[in-house]
Coordinates of C-alpha atoms and ligand atoms in Angstrom, one line a residue:
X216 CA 66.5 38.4 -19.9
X217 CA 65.1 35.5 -22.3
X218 CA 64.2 32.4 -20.0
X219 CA 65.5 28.8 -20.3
X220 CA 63.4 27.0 -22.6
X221 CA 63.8 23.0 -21.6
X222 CA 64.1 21.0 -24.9
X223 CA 64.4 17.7 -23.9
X224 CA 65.8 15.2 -21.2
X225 CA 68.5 12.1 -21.5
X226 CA 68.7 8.9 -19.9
X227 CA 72.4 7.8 -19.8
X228 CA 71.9 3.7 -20.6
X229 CA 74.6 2.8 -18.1
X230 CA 74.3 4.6 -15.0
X231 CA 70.2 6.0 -15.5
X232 CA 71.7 9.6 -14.9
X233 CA 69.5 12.2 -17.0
X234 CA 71.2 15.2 -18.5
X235 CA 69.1 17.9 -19.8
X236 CA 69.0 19.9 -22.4
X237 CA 68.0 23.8 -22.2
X238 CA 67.5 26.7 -25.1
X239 CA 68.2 30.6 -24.9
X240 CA 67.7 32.7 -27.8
X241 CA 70.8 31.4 -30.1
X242 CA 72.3 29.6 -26.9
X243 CA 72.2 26.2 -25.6
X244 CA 73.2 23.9 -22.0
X245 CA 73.4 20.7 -21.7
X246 CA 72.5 19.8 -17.8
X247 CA 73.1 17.3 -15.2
X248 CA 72.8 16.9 -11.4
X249 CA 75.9 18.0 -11.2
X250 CA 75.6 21.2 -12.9
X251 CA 76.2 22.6 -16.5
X252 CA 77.8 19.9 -18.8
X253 CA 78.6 22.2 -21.7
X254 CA 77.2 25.3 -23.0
X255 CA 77.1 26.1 -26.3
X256 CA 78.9 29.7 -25.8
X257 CA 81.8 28.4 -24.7
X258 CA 83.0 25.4 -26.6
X259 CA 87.1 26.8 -27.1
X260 CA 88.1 24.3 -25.1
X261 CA 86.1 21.4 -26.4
X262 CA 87.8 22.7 -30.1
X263 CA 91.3 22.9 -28.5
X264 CA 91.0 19.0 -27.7
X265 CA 90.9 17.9 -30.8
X266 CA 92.9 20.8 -32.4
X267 CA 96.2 19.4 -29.9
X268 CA 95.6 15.7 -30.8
X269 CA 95.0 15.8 -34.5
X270 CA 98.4 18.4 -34.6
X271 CA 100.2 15.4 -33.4
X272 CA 98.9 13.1 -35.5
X273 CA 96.9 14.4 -38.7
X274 CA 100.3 13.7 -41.1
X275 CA 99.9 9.9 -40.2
X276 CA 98.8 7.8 -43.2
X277 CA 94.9 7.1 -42.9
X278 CA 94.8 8.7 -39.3
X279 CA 91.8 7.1 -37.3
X280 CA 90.3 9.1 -34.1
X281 CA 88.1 7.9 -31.8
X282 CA 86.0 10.2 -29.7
X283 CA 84.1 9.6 -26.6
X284 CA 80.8 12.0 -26.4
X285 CA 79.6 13.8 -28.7
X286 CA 77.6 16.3 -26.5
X287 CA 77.3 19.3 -28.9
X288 CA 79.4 18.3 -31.9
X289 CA 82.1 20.7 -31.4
X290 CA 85.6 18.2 -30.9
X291 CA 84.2 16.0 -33.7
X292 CA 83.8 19.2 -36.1
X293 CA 87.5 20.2 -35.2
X294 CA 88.7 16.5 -35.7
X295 CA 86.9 16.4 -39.2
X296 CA 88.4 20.2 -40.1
X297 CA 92.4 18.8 -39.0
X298 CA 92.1 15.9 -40.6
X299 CA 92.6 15.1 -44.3
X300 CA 90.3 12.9 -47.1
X301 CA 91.6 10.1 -45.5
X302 CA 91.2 10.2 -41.7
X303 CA 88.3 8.3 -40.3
X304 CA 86.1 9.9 -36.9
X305 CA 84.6 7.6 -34.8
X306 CA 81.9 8.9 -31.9
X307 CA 80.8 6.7 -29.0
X308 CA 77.8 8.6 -27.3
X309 CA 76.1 6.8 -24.9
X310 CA 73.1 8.9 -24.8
X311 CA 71.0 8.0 -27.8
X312 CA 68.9 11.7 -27.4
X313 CA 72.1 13.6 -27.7
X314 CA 72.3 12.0 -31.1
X315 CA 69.0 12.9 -32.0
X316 CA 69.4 16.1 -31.0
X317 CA 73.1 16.5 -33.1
X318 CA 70.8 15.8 -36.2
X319 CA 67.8 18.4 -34.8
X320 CA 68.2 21.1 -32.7
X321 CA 71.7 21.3 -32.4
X322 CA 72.8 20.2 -35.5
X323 CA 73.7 23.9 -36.9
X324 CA 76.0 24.8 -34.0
X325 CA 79.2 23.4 -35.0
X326 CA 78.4 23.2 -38.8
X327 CA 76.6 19.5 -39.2
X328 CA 80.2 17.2 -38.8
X329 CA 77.3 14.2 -38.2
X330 CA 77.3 14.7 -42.5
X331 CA 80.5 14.5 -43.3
X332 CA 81.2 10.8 -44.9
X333 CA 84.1 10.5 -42.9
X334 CA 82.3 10.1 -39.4
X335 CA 80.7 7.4 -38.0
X336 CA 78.5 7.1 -34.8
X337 CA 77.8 4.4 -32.7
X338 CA 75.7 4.3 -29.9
X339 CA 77.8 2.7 -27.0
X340 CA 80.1 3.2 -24.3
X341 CA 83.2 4.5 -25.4
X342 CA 84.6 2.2 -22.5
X343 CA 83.3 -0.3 -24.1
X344 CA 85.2 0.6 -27.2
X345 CA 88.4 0.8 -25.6
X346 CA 87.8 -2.8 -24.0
X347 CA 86.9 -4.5 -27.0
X348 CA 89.6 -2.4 -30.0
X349 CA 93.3 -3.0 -30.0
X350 CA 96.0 -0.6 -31.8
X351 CA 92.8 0.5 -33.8
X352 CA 93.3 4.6 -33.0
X353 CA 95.6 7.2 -33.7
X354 CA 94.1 9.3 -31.1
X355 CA 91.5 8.8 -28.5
X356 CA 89.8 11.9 -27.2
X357 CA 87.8 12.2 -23.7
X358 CA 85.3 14.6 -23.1
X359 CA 82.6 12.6 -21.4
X360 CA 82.3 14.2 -18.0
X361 CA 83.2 17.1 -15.9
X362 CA 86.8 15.2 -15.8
X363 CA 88.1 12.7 -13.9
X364 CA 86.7 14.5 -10.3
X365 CA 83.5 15.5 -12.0
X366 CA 81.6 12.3 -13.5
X367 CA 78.3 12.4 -15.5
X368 CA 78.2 9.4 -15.0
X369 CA 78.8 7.1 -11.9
X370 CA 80.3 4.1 -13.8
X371 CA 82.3 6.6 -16.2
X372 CA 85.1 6.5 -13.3
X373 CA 86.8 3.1 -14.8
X374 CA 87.7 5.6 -18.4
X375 CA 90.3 7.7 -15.4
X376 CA 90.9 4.4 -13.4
X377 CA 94.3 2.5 -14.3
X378 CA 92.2 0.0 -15.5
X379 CA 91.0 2.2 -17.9
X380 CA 93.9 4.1 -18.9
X381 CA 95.9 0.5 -19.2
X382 CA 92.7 -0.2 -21.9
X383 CA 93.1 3.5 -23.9
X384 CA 97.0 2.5 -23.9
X385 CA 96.0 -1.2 -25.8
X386 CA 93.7 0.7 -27.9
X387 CA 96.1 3.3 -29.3
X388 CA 98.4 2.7 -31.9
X389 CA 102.0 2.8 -31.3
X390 CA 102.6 6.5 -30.4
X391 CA 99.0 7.1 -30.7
X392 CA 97.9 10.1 -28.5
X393 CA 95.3 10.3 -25.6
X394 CA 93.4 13.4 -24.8
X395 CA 91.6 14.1 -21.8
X396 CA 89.5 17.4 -21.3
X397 CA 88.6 18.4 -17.7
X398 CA 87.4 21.5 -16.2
X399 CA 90.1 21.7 -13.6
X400 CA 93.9 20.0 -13.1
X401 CA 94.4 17.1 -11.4
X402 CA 97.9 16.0 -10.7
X403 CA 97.1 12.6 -9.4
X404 CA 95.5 12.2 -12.7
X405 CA 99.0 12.9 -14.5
X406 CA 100.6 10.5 -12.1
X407 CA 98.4 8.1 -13.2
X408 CA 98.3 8.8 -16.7
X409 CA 102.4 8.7 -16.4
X410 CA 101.9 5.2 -14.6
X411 CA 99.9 3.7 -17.3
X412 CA 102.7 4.3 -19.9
X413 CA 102.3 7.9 -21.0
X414 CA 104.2 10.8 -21.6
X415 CA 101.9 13.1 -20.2
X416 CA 101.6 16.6 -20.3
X417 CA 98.9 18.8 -19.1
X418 CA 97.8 21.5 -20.8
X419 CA 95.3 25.0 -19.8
X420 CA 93.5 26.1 -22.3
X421 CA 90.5 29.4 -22.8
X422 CA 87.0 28.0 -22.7
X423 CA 86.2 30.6 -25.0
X424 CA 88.4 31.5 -28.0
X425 CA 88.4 35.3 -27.0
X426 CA 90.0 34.5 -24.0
X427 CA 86.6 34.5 -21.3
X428 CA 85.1 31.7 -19.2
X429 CA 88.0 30.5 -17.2
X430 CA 90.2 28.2 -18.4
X431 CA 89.9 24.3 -18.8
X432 CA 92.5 21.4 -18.5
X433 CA 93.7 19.0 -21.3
X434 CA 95.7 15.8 -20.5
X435 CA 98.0 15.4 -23.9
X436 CA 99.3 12.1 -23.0
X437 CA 101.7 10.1 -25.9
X438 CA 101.5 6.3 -25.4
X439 CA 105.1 4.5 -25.1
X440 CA 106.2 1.5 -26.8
Ligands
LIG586 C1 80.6 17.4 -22.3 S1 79.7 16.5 -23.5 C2 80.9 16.4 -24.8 C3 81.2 17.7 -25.5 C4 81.9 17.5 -26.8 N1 83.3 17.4 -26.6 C5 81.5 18.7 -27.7 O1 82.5 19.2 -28.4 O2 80.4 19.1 -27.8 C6 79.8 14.9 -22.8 C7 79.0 13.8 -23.7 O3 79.5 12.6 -23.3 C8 78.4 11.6 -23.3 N2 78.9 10.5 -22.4 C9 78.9 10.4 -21.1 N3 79.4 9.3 -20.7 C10 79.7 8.6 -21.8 C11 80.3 7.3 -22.1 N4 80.7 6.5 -21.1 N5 80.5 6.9 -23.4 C12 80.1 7.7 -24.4 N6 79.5 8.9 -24.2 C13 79.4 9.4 -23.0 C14 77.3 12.5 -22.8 O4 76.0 11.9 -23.1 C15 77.5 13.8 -23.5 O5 76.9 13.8 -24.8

C-alpha cells in the first residue's frame, strides 16, 4: 500500500478552519476535521452537479453560472464542457491554496478548466457573492461543504439558512436554477428550499460514474417568479 504523502495545508479566511491536502500514487484528498472533503477517485457526483443544472439551463442566451468551491476543479470542468462559446463560469473559492493548487498539483485532474477563457476566479465568499449580485446567474451551484449537516466551515451555515437561500433566490435570474450537492438527504433542507421560493426536487446520484462509493444527494431547486 503507497502512503499518504501530505502536500499542503489551507486556512479558510472566514472561519480559520484548515483543510488539507494529501497525495497517493495518481490519487488525491482534500481533508478537514471533519473528515475527507473530496477525493479525487470519486468526483461522479461533483460532475453530476453541474451536468443537472447546465441541462436546465445551457440553451439560455449567454448562460452565466456561478459556482461556490472549486475544491478539485471537477463541477467547473463539467459547467465549461455543457456550456456553449457564450456561457460565462464564475468560481468563488475561499481558500486562496486550493487555487494555487488548481493551477499546480491538481491542475491535470479534471483537464485544466482554470484555462479556459470562459472562467473566471475570484477569491471570496461565495456568500458574499450572493449578498452583493442580483438576477446576475442562471445557475448557482453549491459544493462547499459536506452539505447542509456537514459544514467545512462554521460560518458556511448562513448559504443553507433561509437567510441564505432567500439571497441565492435574489441572485438567480428568473427561473434560474440552484444546485446543492450533499453527501446525504435532508428533508428539512427541501422544506426549506420549498419555503424560500423553489421548486425543489432532490436528487441521488453515484459518487463514482461506475456506479461505486455510495451515492450523494443533489438539491435541483427552480427559483419561482
Ligand atoms: C468539496 S470542495 C468542492 C469540490 C468541487 N465541486 C469539485 O468538483 O472539485 C469544497 C470547496 O469549497 C471551498 N469553500 C468552502 N467554503 C466556501 C465558501 N464559503 N465560499 C467559497 N468556497 C468555499 C473549499 O475551500 C473547497 O475548495
Amino acid at each position: 500500500m503507497i502512503p499518504w504523502e501530505f502536500i499542503g495545508s489551507a486556512r479558510l479566511p472566514v472561519g480559520g478552519e484548515e483543510l488539507r491536502l494529501y497525495k497517493r500514487g495518481e490519487e488525491f484528498s482534500i481533508r478537514f476535521d471533519g473528515g475527507e472533503l473530496m477525493n479525487s477517485r470519486a468526483h461522479g457526483s461533483e460532475d453530476a452537479l453541474a451536468d443537472l443544472a447546465c441541462a436546465v439551463i445551457a440553451d439560455r442566451p449567454r448562460p452565466r453560472v456561478l459556482i461556490g468551491g472549486l475544491g478539485m476543479g471537477y463541477t467547473a470542468a463539467a459547467a465549461l464542457k455543457r456550456l456553449g462559446a457564450a456561457g460565462r463560469v464564475v468560481v468563488a473559492e475561499l481558500a486562496p491554496a486550493v487555487v494555487e493548487w488548481n493551477r499546480g498539483p491538481l491542475a491535470h485532474l479534471a483537464g485544466r478548466p482554470l484555462q479556459d477563457a470562459r472562467i473566471r476566479v475570484r477569491e471570496i465568499d461565495v456568500g458574499r457573492v450572493l449578498r452583493e449580485e442580483s438576477q446576475a446567474y442562471d445557475a448557482i451551484l453549491l459544493d462547499v461543504d459536506n452539505g447542509p449537516g456537514g459544514l467545512a466551515c462554521r460560518s458556511n451555515a448562513w448559504l443553507y439558512s433561509m437567510a441564505g437561500l432567500d439571497a441565492a433566490h435574489a441572485a438567480l435570474r428568473p427561473a434560474g436554477v440552484l444546485a446543492v450537492w450533499s453527501a446525504s438527504p435532508d428533508q428539512t433542507f427541501s422544506k426549506r428550499l420549498r419555503r424560500a421560493g423553489f421548486d425543489a426536487e432532490e436528487v441521488g446520484v453515484q459518487a463514482t460514474a461506475a456506479g461505486r462509493g455510495g451515492r450523494r444527494t443533489i438539491w435541483l431547486a427552480v427559483r419561482g417568479s
